[in-house]
PDB file of N, CA and C and ligand atoms in Angstrom:
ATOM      1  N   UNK A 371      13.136-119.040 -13.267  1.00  0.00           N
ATOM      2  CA  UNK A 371      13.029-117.918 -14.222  1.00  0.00           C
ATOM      3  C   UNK A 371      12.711-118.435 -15.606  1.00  0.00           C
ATOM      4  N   UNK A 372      13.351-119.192 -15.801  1.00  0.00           N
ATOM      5  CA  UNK A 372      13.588-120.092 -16.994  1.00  0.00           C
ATOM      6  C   UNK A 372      12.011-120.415 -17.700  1.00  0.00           C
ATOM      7  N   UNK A 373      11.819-121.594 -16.327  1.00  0.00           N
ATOM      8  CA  UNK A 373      10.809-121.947 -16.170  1.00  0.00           C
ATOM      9  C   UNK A 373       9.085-121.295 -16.291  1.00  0.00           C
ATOM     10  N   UNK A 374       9.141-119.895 -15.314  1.00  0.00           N
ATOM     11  CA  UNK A 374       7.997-118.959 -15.529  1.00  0.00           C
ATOM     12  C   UNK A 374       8.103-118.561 -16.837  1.00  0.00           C
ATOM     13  N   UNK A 375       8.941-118.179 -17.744  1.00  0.00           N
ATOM     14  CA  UNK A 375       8.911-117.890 -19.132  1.00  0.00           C
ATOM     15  C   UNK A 375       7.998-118.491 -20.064  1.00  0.00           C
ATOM     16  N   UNK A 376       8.697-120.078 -20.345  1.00  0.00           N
ATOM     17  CA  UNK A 376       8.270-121.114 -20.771  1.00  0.00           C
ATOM     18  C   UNK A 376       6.585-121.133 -20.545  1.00  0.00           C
ATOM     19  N   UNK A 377       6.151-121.124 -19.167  1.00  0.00           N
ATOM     20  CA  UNK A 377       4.699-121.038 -19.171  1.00  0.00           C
ATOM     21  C   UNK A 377       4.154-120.371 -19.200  1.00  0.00           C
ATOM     22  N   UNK A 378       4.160-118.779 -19.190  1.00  0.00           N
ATOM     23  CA  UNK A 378       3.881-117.455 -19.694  1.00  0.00           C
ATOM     24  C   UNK A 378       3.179-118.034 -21.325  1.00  0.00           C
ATOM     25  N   UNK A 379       4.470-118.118 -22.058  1.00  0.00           N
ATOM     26  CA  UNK A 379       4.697-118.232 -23.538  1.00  0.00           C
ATOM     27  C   UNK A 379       3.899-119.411 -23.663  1.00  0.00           C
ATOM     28  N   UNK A 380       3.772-120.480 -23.111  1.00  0.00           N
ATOM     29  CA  UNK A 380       2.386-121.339 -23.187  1.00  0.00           C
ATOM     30  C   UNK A 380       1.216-121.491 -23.208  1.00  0.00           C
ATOM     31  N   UNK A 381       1.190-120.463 -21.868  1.00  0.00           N
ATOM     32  CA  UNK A 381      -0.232-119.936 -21.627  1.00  0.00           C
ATOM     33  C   UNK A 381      -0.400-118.687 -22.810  1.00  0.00           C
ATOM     34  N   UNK A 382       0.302-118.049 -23.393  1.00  0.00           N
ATOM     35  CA  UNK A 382       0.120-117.303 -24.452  1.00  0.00           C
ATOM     36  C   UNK A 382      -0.481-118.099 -25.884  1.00  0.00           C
ATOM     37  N   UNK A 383       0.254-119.367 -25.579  1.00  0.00           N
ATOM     38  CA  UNK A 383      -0.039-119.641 -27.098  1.00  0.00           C
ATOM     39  C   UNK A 383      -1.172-120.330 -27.067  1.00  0.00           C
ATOM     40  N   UNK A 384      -1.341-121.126 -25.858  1.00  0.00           N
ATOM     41  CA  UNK A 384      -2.765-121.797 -25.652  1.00  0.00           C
ATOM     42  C   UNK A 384      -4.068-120.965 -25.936  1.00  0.00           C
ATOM     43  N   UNK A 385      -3.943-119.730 -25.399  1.00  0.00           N
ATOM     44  CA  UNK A 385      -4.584-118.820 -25.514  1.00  0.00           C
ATOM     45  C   UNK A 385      -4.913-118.477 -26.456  1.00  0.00           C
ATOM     46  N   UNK A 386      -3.693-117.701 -27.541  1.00  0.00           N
ATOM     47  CA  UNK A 386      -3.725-117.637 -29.716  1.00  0.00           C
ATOM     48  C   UNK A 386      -4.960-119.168 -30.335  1.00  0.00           C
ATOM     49  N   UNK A 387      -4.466-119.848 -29.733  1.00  0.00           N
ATOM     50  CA  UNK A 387      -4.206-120.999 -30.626  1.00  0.00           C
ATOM     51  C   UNK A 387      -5.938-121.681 -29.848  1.00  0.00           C
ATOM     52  N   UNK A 388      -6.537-121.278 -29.022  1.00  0.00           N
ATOM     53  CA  UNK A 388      -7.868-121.418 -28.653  1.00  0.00           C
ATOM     54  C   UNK A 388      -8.690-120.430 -29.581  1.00  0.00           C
ATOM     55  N   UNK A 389      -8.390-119.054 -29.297  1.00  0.00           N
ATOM     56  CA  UNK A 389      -9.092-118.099 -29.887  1.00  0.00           C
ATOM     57  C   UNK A 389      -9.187-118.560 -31.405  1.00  0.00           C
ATOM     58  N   UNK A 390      -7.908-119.291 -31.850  1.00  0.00           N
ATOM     59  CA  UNK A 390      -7.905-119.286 -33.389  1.00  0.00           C
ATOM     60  C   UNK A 390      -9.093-119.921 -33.832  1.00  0.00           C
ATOM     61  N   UNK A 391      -9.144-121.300 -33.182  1.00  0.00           N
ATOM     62  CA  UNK A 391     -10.151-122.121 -33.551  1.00  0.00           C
ATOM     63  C   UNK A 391     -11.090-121.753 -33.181  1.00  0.00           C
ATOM     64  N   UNK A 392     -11.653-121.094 -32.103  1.00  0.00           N
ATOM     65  CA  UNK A 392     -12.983-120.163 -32.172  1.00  0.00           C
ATOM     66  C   UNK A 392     -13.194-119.364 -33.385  1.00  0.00           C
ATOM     67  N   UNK A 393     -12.986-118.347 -33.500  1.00  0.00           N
ATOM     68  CA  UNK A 393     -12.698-117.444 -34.756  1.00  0.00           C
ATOM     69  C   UNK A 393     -12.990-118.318 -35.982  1.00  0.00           C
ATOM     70  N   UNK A 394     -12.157-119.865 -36.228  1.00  0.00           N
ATOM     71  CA  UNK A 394     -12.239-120.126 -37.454  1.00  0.00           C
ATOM     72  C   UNK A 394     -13.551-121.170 -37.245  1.00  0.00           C
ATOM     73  N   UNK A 395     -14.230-121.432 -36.217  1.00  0.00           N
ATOM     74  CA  UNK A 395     -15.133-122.195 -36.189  1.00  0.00           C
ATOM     75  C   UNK A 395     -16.461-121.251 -36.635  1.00  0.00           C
ATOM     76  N   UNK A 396     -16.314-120.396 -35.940  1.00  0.00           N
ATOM     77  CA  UNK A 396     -17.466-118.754 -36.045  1.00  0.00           C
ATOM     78  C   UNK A 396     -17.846-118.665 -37.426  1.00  0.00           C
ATOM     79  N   UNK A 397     -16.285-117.987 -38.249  1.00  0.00           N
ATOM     80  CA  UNK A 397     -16.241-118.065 -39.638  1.00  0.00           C
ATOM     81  C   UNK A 397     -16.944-119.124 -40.372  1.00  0.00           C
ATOM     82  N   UNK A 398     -16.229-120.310 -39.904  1.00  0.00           N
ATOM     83  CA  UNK A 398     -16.743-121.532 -40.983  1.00  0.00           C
ATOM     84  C   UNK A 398     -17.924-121.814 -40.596  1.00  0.00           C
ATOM     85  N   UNK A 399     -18.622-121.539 -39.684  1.00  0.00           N
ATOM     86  CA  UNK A 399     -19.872-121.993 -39.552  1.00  0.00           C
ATOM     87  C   UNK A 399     -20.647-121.022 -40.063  1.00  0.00           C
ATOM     88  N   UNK A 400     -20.671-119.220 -39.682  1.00  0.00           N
ATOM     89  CA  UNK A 400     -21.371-118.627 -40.413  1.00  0.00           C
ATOM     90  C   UNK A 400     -21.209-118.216 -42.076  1.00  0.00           C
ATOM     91  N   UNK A 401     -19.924-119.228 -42.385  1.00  0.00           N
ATOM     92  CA  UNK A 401     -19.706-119.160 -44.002  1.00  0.00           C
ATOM     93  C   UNK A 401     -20.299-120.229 -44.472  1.00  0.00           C
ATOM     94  N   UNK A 402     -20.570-121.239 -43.750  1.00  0.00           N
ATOM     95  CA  UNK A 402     -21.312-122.432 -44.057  1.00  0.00           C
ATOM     96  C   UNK A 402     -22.917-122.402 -44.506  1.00  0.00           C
ATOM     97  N   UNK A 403     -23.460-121.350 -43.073  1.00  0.00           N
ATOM     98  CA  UNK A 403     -24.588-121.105 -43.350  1.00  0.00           C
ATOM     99  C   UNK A 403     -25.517-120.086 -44.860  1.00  0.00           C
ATOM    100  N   UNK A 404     -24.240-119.074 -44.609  1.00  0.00           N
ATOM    101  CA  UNK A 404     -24.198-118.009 -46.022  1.00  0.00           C
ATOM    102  C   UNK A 404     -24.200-118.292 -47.433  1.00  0.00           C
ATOM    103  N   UNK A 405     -23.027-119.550 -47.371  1.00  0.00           N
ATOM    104  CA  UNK A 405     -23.209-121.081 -48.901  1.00  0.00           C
ATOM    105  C   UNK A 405     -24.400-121.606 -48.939  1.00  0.00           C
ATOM    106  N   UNK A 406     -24.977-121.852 -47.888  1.00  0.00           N
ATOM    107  CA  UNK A 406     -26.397-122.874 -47.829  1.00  0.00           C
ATOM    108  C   UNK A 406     -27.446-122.063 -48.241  1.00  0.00           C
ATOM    109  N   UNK A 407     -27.555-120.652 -47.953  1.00  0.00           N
ATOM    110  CA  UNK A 407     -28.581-120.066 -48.086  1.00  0.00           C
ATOM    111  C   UNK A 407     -28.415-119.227 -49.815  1.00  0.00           C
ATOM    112  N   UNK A 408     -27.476-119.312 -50.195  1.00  0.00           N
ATOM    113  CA  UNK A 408     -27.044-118.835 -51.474  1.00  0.00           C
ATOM    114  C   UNK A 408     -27.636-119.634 -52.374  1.00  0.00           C
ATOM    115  N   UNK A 409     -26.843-121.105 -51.822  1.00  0.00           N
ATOM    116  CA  UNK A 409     -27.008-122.386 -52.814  1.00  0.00           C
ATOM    117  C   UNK A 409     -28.493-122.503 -53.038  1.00  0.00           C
ATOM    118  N   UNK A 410     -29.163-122.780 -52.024  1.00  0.00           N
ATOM    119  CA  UNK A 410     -30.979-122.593 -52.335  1.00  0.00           C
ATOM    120  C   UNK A 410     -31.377-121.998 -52.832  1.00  0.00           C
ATOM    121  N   UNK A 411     -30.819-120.938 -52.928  1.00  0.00           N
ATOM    122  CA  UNK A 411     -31.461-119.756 -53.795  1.00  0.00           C
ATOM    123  C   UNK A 411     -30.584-119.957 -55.087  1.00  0.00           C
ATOM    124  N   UNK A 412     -29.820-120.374 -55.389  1.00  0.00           N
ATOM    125  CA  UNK A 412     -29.224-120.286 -56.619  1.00  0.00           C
ATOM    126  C   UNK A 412     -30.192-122.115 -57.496  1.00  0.00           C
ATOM    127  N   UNK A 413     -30.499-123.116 -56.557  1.00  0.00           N
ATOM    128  CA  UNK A 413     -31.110-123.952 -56.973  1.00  0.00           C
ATOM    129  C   UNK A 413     -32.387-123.523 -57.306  1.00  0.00           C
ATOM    130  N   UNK A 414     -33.223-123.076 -56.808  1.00  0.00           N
ATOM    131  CA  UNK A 414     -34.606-122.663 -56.898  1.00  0.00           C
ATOM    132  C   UNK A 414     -34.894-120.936 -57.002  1.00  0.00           C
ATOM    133  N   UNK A 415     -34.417-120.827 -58.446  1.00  0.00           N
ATOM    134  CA  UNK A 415     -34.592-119.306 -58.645  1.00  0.00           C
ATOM    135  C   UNK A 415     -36.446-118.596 -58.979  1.00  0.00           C
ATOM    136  N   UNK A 416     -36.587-118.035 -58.049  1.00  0.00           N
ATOM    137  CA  UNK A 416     -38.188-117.313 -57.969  1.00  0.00           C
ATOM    138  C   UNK A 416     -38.410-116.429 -58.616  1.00  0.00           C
ATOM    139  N   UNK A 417     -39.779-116.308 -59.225  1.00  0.00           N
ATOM    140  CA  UNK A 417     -40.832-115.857 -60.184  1.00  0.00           C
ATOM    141  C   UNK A 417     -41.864-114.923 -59.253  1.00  0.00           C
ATOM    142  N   UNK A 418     -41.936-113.782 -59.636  1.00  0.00           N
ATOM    143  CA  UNK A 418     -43.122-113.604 -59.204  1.00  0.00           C
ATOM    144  C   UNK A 418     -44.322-112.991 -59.959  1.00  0.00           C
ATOM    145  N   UNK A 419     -44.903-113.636 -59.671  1.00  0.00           N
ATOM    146  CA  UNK A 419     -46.062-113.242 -61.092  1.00  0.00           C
ATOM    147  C   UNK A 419     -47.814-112.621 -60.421  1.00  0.00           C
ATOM    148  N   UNK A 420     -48.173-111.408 -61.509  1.00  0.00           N
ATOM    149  CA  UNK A 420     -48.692-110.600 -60.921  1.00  0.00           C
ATOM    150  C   UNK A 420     -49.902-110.845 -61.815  1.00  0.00           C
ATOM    151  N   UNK A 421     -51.515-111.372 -61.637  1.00  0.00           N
ATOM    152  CA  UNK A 421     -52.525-111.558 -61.994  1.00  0.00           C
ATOM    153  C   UNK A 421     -53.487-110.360 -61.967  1.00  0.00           C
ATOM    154  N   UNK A 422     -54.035-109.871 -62.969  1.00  0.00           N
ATOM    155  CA  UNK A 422     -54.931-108.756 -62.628  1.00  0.00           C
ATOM    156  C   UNK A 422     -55.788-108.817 -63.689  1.00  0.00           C
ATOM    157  N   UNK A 423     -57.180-108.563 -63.502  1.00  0.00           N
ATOM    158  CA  UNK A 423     -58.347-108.569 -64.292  1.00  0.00           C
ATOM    159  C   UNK A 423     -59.217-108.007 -64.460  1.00  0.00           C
ATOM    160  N   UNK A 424     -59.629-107.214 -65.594  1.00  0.00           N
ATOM    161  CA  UNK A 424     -60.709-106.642 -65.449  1.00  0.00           C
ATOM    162  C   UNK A 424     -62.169-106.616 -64.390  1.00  0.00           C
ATOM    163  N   UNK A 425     -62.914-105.669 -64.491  1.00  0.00           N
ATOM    164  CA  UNK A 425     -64.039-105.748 -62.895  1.00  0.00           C
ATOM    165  C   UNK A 425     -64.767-106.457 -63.866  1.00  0.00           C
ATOM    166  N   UNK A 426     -65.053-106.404 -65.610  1.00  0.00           N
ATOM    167  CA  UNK A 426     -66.194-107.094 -65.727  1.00  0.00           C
ATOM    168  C   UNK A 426     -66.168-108.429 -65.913  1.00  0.00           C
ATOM    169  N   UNK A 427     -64.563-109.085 -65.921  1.00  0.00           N
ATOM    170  CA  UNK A 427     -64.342-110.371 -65.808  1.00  0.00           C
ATOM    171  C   UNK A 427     -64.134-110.772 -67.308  1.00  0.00           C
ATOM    172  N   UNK A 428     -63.829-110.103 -68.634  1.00  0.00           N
ATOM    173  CA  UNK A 428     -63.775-110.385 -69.699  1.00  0.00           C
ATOM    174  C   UNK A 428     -62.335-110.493 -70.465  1.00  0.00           C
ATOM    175  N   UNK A 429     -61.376-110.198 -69.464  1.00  0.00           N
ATOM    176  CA  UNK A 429     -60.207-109.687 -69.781  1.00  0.00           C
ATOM    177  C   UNK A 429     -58.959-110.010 -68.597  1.00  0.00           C
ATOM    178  N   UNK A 430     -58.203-110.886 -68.646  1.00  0.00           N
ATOM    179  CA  UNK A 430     -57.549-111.318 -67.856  1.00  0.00           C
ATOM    180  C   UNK A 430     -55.781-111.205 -68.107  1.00  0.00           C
ATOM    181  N   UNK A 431     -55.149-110.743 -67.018  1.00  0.00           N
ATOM    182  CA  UNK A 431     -53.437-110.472 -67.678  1.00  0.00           C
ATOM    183  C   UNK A 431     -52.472-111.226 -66.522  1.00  0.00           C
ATOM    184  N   UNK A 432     -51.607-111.982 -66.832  1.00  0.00           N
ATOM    185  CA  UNK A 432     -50.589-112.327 -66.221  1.00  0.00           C
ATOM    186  C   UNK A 432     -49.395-112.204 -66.548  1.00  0.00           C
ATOM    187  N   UNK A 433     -48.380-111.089 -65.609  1.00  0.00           N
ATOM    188  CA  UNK A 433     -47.539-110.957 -65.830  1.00  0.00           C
ATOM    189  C   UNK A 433     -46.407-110.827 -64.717  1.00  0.00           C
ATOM    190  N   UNK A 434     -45.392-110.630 -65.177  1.00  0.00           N
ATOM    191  CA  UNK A 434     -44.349-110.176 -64.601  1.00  0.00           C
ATOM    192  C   UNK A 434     -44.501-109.654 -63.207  1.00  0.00           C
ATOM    193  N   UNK A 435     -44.352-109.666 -61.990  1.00  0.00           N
ATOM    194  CA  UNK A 435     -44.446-108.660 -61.016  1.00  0.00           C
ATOM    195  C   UNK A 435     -43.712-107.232 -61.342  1.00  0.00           C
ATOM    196  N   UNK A 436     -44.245-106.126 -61.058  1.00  0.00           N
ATOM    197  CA  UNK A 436     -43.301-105.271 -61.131  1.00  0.00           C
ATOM    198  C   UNK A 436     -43.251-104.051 -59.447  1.00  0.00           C
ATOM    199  N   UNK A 437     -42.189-103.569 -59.384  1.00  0.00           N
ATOM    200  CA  UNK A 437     -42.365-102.662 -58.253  1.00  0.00           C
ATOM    201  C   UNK A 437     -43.672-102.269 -58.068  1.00  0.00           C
ATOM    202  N   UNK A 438     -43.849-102.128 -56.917  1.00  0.00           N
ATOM    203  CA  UNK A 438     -45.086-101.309 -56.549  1.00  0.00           C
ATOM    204  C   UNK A 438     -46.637-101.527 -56.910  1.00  0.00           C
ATOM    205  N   UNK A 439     -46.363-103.084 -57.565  1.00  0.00           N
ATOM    206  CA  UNK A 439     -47.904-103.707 -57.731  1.00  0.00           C
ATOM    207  C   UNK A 439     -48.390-104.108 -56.689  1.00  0.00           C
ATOM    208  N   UNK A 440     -49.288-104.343 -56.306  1.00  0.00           N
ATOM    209  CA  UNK A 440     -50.397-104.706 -54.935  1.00  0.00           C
ATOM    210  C   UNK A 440     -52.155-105.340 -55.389  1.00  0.00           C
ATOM    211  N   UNK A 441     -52.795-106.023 -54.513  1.00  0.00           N
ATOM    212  CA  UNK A 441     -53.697-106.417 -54.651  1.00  0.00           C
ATOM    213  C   UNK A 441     -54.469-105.324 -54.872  1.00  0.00           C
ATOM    214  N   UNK A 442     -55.225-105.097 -55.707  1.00  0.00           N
ATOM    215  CA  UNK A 442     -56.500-104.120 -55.100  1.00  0.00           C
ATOM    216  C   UNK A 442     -55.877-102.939 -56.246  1.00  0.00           C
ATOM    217  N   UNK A 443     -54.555-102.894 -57.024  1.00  0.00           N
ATOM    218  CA  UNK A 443     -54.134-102.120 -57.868  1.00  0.00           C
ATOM    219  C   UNK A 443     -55.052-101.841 -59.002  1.00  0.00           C
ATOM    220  N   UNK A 444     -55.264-100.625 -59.353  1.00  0.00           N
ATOM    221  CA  UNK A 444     -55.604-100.558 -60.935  1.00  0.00           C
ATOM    222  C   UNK A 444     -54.464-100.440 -61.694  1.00  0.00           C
ATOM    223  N   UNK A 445     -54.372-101.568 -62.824  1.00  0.00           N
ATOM    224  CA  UNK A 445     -53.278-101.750 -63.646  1.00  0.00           C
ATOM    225  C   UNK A 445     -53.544-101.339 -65.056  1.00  0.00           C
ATOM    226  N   UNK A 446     -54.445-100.328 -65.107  1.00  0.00           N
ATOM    227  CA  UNK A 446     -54.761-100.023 -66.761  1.00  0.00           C
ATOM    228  C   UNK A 446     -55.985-100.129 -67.218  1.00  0.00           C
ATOM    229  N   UNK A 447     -56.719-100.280 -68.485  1.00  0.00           N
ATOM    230  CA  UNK A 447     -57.484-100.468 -69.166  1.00  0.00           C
ATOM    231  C   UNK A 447     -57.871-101.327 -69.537  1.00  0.00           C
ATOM    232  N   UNK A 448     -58.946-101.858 -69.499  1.00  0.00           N
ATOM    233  CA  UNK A 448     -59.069-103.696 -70.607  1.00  0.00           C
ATOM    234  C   UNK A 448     -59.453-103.316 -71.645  1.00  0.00           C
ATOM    235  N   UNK A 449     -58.629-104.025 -72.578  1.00  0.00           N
ATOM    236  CA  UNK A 449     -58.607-103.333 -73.875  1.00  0.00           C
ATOM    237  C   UNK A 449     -60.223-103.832 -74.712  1.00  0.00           C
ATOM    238  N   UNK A 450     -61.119-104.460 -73.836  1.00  0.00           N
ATOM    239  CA  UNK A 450     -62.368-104.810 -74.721  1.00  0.00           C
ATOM    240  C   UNK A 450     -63.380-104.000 -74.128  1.00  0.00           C
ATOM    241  N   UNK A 451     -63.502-103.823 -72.830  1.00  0.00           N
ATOM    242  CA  UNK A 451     -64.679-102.705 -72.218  1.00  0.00           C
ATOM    243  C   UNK A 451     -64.218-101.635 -71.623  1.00  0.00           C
ATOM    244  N   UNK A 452     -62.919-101.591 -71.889  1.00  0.00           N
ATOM    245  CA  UNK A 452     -62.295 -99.909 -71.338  1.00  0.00           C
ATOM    246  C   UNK A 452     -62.586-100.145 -70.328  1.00  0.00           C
ATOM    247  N   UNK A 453     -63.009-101.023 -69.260  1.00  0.00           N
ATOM    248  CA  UNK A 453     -62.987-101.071 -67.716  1.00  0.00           C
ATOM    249  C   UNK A 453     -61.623-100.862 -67.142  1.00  0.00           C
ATOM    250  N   UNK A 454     -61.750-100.604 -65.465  1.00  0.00           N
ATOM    251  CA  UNK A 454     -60.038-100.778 -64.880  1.00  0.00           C
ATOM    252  C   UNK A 454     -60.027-101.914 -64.449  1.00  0.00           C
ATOM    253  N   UNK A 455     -58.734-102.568 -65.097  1.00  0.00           N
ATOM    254  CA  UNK A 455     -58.202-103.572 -64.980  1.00  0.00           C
ATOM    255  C   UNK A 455     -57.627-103.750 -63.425  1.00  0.00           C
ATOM    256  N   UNK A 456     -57.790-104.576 -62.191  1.00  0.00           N
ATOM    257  CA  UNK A 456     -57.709-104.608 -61.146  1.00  0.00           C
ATOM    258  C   UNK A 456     -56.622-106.137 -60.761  1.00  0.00           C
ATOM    259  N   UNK A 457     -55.525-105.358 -60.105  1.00  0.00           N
ATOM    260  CA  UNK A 457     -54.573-106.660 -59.473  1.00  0.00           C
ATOM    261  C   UNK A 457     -55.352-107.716 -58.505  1.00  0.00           C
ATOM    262  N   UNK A 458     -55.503-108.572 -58.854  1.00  0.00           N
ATOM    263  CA  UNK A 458     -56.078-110.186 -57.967  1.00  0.00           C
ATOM    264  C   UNK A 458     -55.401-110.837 -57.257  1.00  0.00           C
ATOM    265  N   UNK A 459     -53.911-111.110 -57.839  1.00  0.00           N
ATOM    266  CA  UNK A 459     -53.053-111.878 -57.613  1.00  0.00           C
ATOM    267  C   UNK A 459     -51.906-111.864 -57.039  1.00  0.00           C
ATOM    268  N   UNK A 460     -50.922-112.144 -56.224  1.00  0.00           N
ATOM    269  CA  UNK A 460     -49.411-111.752 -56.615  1.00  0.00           C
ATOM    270  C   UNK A 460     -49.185-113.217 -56.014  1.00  0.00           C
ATOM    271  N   UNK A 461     -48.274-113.767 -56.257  1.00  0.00           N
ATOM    272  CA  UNK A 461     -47.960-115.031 -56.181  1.00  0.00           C
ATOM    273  C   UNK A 461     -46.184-115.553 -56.850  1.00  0.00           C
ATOM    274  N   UNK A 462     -45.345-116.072 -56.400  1.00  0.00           N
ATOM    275  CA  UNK A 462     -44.094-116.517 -56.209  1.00  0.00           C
ATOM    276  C   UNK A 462     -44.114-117.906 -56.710  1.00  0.00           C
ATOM    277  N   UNK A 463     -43.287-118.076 -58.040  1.00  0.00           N
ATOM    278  CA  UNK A 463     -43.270-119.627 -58.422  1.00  0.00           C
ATOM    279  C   UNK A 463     -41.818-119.791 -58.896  1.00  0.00           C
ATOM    280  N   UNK A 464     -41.525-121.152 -58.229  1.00  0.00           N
ATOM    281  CA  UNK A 464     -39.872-121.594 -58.893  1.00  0.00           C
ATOM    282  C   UNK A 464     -40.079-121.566 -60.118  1.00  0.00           C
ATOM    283  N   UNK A 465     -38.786-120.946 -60.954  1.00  0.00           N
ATOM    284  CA  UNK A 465     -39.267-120.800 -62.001  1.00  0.00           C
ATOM    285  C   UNK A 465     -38.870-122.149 -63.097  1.00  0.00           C
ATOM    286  N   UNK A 466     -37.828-123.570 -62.086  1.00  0.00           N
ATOM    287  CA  UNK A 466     -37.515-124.437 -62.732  1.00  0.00           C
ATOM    288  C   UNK A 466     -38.860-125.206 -62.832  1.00  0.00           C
ATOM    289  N   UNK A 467     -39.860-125.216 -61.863  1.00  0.00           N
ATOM    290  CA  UNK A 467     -41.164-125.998 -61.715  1.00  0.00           C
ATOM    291  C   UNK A 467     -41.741-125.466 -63.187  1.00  0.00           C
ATOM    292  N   UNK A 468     -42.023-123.945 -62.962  1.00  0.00           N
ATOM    293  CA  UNK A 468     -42.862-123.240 -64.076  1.00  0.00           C
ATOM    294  C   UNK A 468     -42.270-123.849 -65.303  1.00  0.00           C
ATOM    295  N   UNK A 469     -41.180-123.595 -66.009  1.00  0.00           N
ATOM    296  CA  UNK A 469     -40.695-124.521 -66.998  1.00  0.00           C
ATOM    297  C   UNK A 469     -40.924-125.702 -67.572  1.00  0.00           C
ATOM    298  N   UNK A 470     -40.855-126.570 -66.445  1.00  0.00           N
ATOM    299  CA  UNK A 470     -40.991-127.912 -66.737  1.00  0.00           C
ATOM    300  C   UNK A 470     -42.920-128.555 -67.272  1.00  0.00           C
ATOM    301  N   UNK A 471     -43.396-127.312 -66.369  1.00  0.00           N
ATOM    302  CA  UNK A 471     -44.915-127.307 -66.822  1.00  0.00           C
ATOM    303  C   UNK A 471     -45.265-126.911 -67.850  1.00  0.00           C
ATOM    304  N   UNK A 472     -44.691-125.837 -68.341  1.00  0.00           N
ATOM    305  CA  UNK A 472     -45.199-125.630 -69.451  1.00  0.00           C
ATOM    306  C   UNK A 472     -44.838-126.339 -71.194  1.00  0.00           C
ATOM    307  N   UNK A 473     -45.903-126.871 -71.022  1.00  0.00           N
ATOM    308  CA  UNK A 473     -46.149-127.593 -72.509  1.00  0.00           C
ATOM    309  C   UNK A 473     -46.835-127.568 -72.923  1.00  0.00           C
ATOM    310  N   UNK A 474     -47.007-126.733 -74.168  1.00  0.00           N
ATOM    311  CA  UNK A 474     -48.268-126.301 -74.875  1.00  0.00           C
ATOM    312  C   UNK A 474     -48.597-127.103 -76.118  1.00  0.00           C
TER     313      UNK A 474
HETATM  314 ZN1   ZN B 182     -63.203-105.744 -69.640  1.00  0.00          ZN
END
């Protein structure tokens, strides 16, 4: 009697005490992965920068991405031939690289 108890309550805890380390392996591994993918992104913070140019080619703008820009966009006026200014570009740059380049 004694005895069946004892291994009941063993096999119980073997059981807790398996699941635990599953559970905390699960956790720590998909918390591991969630740090890693943070950390990259917190090392190499992205730019995205939106190129667009007039059709007659006299007038060129680089800026900022903003919502809802696209290739093939008309982005306005060029302020020298009143043409529509047309998106060319969209393009993604670290912005620690961009920094370090620029020296004027
Ligand atoms: Zn123009």
């Amino acid at each position: 009697m004694y005895l069946q108890i004892d291994s009941n309550i063993l096999t119980i805890i073997l059981i807790v005490f398996f699941s635990a380390i599953l559970i905390y392996l699960l956790r720590f591994g998909l918390g591991y992965m969630m740090k890693r993918n943070r950390s990259e992104l917190q090392d190499q913070p992205l730019k995205t920068i939106t190129i667009a140019s007039c059709i007659n080619n006299d007038y060129m703008l680089e800026r900022e991405f903003r919502e809802g820009d696209f290739i093939g966009k008309i982005d306005g006026l060029c302020p020298k031939c009143n043409s529509n200014i047309v998106i060319e570009k969209i393009y993604v740059v670290p912005l620690t690289v961009k920094e370090t380049k620029e020296k004027r």
